[in-house]
mmCIF file with all atom_site columns, C-alpha atoms and ligand atoms in Angstrom:
data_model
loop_
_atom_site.group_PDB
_atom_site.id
_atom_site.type_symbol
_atom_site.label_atom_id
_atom_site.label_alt_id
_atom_site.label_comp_id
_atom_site.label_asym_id
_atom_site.label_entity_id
_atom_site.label_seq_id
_atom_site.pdbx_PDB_ins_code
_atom_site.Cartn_x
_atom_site.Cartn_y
_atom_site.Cartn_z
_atom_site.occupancy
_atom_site.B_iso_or_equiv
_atom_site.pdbx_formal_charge
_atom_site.auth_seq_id
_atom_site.auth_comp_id
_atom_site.auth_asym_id
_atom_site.auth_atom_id
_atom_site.pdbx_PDB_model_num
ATOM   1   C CA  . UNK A 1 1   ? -19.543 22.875  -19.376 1.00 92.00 ? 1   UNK A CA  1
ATOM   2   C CA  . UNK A 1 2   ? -20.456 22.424  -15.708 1.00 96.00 ? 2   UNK A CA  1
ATOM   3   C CA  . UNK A 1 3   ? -17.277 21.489  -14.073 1.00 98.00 ? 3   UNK A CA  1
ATOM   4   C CA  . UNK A 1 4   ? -17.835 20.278  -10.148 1.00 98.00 ? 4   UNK A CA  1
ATOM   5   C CA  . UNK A 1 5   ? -14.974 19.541  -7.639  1.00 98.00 ? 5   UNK A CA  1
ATOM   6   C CA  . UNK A 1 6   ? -15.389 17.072  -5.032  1.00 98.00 ? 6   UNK A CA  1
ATOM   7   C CA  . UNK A 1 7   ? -13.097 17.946  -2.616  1.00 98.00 ? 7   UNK A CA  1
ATOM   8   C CA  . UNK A 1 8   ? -11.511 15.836  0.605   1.00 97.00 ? 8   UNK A CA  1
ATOM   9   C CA  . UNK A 1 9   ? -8.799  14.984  2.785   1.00 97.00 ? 9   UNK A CA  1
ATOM   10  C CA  . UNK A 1 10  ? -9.169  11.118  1.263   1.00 98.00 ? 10  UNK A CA  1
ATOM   11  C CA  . UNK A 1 11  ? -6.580  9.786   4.198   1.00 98.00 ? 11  UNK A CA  1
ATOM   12  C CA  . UNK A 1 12  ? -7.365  7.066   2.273   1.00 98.00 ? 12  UNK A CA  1
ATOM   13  C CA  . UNK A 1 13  ? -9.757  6.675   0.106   1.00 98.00 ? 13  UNK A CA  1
ATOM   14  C CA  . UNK A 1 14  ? -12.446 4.392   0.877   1.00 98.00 ? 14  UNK A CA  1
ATOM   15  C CA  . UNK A 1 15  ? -15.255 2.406   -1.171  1.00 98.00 ? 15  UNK A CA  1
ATOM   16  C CA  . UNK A 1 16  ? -17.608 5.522   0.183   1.00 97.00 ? 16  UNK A CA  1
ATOM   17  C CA  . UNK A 1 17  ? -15.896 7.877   -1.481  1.00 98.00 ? 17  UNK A CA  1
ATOM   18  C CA  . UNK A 1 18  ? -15.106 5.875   -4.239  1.00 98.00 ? 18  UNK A CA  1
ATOM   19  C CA  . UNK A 1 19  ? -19.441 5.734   -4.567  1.00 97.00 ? 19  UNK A CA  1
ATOM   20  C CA  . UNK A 1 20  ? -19.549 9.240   -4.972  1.00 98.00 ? 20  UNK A CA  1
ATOM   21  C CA  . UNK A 1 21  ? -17.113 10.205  -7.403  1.00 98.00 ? 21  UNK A CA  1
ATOM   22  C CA  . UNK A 1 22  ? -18.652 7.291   -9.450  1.00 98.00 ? 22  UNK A CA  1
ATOM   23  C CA  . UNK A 1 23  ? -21.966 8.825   -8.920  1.00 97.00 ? 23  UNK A CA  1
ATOM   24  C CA  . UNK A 1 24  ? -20.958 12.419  -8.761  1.00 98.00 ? 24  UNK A CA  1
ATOM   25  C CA  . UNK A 1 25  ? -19.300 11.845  -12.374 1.00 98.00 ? 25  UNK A CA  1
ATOM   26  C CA  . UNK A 1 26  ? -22.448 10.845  -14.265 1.00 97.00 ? 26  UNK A CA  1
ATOM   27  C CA  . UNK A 1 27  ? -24.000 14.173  -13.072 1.00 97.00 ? 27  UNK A CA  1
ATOM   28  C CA  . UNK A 1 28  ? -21.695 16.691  -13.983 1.00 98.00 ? 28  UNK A CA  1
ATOM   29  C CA  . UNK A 1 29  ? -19.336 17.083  -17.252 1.00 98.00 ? 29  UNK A CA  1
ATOM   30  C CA  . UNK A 1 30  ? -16.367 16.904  -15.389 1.00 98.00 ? 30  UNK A CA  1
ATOM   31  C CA  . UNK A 1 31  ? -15.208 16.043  -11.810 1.00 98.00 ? 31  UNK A CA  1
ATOM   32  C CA  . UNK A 1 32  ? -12.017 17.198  -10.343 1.00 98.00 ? 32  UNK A CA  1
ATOM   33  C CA  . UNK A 1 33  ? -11.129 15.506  -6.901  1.00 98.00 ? 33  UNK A CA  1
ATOM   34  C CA  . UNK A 1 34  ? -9.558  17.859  -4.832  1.00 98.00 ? 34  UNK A CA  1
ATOM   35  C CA  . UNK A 1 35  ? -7.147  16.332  -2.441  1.00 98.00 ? 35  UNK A CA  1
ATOM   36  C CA  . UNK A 1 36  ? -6.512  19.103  0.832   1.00 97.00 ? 36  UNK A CA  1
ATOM   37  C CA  . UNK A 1 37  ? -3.122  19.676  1.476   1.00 96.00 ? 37  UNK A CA  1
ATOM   38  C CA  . UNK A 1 38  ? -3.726  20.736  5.019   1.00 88.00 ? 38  UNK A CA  1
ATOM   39  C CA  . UNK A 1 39  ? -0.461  21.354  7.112   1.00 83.00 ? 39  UNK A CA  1
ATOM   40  C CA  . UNK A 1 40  ? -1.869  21.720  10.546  1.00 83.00 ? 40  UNK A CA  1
ATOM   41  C CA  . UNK A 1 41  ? -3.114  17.905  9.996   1.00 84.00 ? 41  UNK A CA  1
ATOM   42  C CA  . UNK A 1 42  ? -1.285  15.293  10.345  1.00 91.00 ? 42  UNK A CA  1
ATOM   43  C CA  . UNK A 1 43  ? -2.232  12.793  7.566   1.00 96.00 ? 43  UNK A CA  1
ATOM   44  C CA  . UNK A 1 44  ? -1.343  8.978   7.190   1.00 97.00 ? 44  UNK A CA  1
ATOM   45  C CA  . UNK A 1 45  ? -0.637  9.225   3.943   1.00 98.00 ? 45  UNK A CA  1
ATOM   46  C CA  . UNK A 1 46  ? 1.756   12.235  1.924   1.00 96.00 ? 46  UNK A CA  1
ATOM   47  C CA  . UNK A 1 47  ? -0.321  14.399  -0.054  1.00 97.00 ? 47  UNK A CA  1
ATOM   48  C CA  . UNK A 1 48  ? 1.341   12.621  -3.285  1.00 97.00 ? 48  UNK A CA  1
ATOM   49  C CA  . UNK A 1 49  ? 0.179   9.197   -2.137  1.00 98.00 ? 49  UNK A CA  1
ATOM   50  C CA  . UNK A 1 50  ? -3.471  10.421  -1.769  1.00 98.00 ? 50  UNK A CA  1
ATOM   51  C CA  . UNK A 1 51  ? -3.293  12.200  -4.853  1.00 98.00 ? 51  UNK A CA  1
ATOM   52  C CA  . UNK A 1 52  ? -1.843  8.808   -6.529  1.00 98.00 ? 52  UNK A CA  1
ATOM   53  C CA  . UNK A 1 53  ? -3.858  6.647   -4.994  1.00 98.00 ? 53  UNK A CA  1
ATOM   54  C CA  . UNK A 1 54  ? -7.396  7.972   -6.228  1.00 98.00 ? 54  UNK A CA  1
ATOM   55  C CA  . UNK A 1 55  ? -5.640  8.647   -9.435  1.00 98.00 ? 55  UNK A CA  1
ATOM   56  C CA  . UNK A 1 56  ? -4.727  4.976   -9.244  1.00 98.00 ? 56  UNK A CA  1
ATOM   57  C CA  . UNK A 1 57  ? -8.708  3.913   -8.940  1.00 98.00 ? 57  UNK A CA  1
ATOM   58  C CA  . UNK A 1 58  ? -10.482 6.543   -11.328 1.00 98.00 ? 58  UNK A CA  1
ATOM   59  C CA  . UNK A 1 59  ? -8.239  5.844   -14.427 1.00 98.00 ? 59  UNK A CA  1
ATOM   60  C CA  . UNK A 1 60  ? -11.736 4.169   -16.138 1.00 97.00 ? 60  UNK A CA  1
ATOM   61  C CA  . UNK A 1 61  ? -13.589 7.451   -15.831 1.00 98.00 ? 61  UNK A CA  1
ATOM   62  C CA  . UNK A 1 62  ? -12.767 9.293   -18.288 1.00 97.00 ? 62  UNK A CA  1
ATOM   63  C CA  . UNK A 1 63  ? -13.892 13.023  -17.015 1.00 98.00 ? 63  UNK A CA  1
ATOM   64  C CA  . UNK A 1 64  ? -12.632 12.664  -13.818 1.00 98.00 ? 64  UNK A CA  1
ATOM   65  C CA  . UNK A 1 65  ? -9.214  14.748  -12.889 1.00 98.00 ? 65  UNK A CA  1
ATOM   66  C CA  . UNK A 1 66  ? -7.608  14.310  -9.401  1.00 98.00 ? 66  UNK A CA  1
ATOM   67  C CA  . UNK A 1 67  ? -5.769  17.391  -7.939  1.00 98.00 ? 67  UNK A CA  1
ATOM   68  C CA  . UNK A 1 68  ? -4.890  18.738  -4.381  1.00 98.00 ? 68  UNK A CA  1
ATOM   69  C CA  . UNK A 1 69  ? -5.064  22.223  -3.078  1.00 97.00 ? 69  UNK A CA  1
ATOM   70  C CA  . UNK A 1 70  ? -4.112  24.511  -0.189  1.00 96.00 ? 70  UNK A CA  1
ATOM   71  C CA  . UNK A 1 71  ? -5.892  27.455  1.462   1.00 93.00 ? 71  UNK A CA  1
ATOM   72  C CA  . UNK A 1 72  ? -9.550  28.867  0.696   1.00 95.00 ? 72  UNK A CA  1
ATOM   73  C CA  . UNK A 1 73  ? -11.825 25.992  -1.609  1.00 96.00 ? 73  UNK A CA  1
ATOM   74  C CA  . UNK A 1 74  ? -13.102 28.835  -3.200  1.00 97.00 ? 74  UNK A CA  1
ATOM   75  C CA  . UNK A 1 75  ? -9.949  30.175  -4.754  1.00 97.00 ? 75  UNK A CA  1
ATOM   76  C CA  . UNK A 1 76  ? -9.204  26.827  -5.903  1.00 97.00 ? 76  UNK A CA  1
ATOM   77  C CA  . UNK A 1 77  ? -12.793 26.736  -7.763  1.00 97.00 ? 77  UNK A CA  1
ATOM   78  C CA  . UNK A 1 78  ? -11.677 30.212  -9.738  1.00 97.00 ? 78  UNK A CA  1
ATOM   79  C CA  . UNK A 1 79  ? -8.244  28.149  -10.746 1.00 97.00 ? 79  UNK A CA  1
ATOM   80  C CA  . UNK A 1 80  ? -10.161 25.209  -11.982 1.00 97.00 ? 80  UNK A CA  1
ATOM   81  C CA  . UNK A 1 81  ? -13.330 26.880  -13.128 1.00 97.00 ? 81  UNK A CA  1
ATOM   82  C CA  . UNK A 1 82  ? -15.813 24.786  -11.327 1.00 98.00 ? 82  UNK A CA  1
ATOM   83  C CA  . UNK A 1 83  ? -18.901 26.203  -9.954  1.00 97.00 ? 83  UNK A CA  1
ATOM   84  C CA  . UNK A 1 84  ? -20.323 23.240  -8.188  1.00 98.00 ? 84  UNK A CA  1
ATOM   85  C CA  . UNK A 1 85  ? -18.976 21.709  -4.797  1.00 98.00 ? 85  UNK A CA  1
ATOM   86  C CA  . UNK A 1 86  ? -20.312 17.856  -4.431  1.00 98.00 ? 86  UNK A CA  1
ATOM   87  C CA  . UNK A 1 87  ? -20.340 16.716  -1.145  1.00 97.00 ? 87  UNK A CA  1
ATOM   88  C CA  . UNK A 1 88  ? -21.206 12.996  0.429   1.00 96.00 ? 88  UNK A CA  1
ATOM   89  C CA  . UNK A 1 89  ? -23.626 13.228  3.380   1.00 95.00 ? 89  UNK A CA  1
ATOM   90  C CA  . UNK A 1 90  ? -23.823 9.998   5.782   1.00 92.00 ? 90  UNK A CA  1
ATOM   91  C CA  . UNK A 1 91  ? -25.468 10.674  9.001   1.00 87.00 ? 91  UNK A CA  1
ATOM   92  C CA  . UNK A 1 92  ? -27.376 14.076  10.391  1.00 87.00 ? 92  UNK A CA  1
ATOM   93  C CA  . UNK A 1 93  ? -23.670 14.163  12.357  1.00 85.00 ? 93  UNK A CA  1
ATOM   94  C CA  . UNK A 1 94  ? -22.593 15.278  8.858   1.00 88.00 ? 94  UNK A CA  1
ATOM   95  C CA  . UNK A 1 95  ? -25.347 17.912  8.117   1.00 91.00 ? 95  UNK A CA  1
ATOM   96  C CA  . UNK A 1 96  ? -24.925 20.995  10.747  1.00 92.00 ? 96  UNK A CA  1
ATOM   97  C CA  . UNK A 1 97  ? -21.545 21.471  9.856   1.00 92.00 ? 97  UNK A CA  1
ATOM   98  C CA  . UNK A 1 98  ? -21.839 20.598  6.128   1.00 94.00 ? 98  UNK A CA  1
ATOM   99  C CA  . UNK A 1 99  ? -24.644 23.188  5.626   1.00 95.00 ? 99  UNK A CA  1
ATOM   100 C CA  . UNK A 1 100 ? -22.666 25.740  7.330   1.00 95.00 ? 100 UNK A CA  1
ATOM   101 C CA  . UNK A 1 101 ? -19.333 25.349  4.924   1.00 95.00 ? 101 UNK A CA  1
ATOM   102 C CA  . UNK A 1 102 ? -21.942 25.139  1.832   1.00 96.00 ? 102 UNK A CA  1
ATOM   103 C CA  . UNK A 1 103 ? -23.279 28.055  2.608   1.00 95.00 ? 103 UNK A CA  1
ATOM   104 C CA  . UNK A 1 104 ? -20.389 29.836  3.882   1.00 96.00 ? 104 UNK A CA  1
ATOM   105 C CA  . UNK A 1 105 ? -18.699 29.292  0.536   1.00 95.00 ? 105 UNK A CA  1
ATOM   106 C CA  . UNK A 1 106 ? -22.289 30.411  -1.141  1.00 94.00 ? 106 UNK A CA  1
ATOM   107 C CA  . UNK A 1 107 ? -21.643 33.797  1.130   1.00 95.00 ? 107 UNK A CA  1
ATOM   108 C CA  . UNK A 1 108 ? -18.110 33.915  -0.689  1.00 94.00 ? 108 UNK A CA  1
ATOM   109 C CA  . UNK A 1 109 ? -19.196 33.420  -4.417  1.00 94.00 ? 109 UNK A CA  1
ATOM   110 C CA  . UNK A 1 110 ? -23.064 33.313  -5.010  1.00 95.00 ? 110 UNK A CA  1
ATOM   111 C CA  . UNK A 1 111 ? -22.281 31.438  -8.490  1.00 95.00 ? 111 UNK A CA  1
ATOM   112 C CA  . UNK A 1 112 ? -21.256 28.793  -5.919  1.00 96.00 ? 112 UNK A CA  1
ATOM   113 C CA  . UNK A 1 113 ? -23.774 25.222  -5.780  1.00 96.00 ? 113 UNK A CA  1
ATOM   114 C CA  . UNK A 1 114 ? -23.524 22.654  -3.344  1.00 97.00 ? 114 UNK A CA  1
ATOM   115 C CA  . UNK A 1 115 ? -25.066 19.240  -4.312  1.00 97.00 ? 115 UNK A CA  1
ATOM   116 C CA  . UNK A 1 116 ? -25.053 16.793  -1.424  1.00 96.00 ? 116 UNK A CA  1
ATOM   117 C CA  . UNK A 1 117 ? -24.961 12.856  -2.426  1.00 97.00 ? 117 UNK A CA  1
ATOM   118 C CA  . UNK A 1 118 ? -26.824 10.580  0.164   1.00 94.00 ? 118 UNK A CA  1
ATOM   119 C CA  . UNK A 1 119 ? -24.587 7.735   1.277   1.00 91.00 ? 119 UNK A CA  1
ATOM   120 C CA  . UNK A 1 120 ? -24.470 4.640   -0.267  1.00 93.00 ? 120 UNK A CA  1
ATOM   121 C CA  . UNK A 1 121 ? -26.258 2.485   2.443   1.00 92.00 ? 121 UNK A CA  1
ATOM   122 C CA  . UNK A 1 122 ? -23.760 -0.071  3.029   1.00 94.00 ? 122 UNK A CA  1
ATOM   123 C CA  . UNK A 1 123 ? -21.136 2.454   3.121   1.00 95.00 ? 123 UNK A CA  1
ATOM   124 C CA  . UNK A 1 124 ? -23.058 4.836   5.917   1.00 94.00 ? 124 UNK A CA  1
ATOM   125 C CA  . UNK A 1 125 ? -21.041 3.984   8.527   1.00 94.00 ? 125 UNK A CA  1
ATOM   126 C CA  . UNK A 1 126 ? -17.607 4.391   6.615   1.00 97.00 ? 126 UNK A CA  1
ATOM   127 C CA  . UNK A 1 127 ? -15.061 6.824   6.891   1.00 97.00 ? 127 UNK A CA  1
ATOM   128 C CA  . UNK A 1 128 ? -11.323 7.454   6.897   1.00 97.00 ? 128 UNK A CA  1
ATOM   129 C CA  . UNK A 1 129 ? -10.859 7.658   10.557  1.00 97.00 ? 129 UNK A CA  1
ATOM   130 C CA  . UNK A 1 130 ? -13.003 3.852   10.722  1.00 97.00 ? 130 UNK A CA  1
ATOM   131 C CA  . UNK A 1 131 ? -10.162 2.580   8.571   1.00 98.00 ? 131 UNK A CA  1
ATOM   132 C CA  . UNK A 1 132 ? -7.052  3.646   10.494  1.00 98.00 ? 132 UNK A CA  1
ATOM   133 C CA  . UNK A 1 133 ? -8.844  2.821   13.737  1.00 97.00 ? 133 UNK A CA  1
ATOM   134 C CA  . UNK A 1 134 ? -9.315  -0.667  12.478  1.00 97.00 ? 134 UNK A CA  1
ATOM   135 C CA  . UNK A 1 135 ? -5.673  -0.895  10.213  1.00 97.00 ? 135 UNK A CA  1
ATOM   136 C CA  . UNK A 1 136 ? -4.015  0.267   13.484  1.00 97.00 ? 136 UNK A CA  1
ATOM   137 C CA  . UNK A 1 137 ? -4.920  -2.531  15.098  1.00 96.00 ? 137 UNK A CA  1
ATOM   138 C CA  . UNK A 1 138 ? -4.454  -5.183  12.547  1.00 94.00 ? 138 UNK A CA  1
ATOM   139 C CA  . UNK A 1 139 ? -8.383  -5.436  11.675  1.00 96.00 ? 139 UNK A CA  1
ATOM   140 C CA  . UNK A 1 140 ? -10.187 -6.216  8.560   1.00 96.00 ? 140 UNK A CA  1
ATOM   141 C CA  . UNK A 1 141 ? -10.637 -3.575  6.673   1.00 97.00 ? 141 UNK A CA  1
ATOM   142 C CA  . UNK A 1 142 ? -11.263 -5.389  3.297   1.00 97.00 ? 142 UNK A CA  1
ATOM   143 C CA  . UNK A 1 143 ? -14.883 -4.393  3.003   1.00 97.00 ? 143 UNK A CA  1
ATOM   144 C CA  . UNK A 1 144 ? -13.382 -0.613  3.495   1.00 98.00 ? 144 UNK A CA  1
ATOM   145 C CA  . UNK A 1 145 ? -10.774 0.342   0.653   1.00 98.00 ? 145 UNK A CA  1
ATOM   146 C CA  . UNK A 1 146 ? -9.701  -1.442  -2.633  1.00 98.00 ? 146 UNK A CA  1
ATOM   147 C CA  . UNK A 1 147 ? -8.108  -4.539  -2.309  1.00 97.00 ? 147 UNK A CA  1
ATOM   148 C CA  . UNK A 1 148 ? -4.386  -2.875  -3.642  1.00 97.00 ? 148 UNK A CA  1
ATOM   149 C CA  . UNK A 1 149 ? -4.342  -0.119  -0.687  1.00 98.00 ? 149 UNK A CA  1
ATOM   150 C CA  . UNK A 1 150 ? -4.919  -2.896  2.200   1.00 97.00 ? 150 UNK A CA  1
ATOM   151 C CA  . UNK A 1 151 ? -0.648  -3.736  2.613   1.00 96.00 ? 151 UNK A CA  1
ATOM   152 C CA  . UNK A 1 152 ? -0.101  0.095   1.639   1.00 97.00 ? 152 UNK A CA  1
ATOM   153 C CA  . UNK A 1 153 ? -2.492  1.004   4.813   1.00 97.00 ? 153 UNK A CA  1
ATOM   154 C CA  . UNK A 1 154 ? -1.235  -1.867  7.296   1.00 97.00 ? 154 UNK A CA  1
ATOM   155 C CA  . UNK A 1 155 ? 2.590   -1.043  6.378   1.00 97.00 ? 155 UNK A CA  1
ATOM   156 C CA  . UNK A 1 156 ? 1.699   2.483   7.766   1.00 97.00 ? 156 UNK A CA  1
ATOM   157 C CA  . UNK A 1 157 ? 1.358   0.734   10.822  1.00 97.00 ? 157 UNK A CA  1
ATOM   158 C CA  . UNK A 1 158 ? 4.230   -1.559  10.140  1.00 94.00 ? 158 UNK A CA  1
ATOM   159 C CA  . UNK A 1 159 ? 2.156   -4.554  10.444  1.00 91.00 ? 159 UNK A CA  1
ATOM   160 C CA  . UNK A 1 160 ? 3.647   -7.023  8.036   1.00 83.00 ? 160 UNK A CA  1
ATOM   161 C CA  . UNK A 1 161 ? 1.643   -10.238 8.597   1.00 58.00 ? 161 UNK A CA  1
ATOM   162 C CA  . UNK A 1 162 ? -1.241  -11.111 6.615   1.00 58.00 ? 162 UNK A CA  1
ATOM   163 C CA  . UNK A 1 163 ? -3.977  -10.350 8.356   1.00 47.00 ? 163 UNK A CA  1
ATOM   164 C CA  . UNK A 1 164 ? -6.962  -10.712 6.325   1.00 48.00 ? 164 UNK A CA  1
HETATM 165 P P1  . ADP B 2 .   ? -13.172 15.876  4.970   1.00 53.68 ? 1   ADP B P1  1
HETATM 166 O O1  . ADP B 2 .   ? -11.957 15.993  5.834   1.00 53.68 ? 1   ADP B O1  1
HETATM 167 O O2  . ADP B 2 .   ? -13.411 17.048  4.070   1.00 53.68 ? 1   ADP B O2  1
HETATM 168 O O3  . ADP B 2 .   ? -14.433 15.424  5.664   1.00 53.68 ? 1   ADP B O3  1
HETATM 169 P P2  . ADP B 2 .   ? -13.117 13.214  3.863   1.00 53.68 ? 1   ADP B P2  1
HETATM 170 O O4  . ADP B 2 .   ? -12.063 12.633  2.996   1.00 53.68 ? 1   ADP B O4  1
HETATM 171 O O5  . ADP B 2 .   ? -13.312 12.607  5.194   1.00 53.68 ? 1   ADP B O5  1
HETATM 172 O O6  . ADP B 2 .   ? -12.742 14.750  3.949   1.00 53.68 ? 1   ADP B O6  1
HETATM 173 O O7  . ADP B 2 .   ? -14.506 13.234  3.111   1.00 53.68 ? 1   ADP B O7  1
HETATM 174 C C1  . ADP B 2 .   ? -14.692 13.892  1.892   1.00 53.68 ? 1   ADP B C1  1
HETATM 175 C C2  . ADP B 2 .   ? -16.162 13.895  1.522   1.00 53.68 ? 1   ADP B C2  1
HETATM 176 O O8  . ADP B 2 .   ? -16.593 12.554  1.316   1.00 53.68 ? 1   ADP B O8  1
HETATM 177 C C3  . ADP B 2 .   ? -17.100 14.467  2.578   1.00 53.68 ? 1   ADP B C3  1
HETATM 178 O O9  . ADP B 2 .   ? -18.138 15.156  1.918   1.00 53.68 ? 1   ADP B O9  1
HETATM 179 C C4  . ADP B 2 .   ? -17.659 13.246  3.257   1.00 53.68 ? 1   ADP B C4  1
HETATM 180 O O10 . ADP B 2 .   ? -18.941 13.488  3.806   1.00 53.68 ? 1   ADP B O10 1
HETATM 181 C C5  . ADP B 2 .   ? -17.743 12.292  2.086   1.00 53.68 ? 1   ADP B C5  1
HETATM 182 N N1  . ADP B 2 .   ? -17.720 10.893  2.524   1.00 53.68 ? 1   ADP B N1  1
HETATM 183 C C6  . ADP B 2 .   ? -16.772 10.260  3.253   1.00 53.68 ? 1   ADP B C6  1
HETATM 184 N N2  . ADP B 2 .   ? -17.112 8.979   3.480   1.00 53.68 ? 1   ADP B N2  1
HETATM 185 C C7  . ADP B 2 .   ? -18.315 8.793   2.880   1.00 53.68 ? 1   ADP B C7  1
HETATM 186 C C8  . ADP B 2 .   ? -19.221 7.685   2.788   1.00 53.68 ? 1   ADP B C8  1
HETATM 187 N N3  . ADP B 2 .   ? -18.952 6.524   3.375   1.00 53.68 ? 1   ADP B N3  1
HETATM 188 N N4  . ADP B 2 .   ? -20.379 7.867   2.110   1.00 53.68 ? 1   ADP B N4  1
HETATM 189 C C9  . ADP B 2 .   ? -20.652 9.075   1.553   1.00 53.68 ? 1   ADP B C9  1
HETATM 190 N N5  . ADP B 2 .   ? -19.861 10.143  1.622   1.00 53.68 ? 1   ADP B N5  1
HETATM 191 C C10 . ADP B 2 .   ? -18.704 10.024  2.272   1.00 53.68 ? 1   ADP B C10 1
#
């Protein structure tokens, strides 16, 4: 059983990444999103939020299991057994540094694969940081996230008026 984690700081999850866990889960036998509890960044949303909020959108794919994690990826793998890292790439901005983490984390355990999904073309340009720069200032960002996050994201900002 080839068990892959697809791991992410998901601050929130956006219709990108929602294209490659969708795509990521046909591949393997099961797909554990791995939400990164990382305490020197300072996230929108509480680890629990992002963790419930992608749980809140996968519940119709059935081997798909959303968990969070601290520390080394690699150490996380060996807790969950998974041998494959899946990764979205979007523009060559993503590559240099992609390449070196996947094969940084090769260096660390050699049973290690990264697979790298190609972007969704009409999500290319989408990422995280495009949503709160657009949420912060009251901007659409209905073509971004699921249509249930959109008052969740804005109250962040506490903007209360509709918007959209
Ligand atoms: P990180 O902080 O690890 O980059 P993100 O939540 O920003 O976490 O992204 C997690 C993964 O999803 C990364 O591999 C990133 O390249 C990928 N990703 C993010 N947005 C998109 C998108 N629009 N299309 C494809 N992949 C994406």
């Amino acid at each position: 059983m080839k068990t892959a984690i697809y791991p992410g700081s998901f601050d929130p999850l956006t219709f990108g990444h929602l294209d490659i866990i969708e795509r990521s889960s046909k591949i393997v036998d099961k797909l554990v999103i791995g939400v990164l509890n990382n305490s020197a960044k300072k996230s929108l949303f509480s680890l629990e939020e992002r963790v419930s909020m992608i749980k809140e959108m996968t519940t119709s794919l059935p081997n798909v299991e959303v968990g969070s994690f601290e520390g080394l990826l690699v150490d996380y793998m060996k807790e969950i057994n998974a041998t494959i890292i899946i990764r979205g790439l979007r523009a060559v901005t993503d590559f240099e540094y992609e390449l070196q983490i996947a094969q940084a984390n090769s260096v660390q355990n050699s049973d290690i694969e990264t697979i790298f999904l190609t972007t969704n073309l009409n999500y290319s340009y989408l990422s995280s940081t495009i949503v709160k720069e657009f949420a912060s200032y009251g901007g659409d960002i209905s073509k971004f996230v699921p249509e249930q996050f959109i008052d969740r994201i804005y109250a962040k900002y506490n903007i209360t008026k509709n918007t959209r």
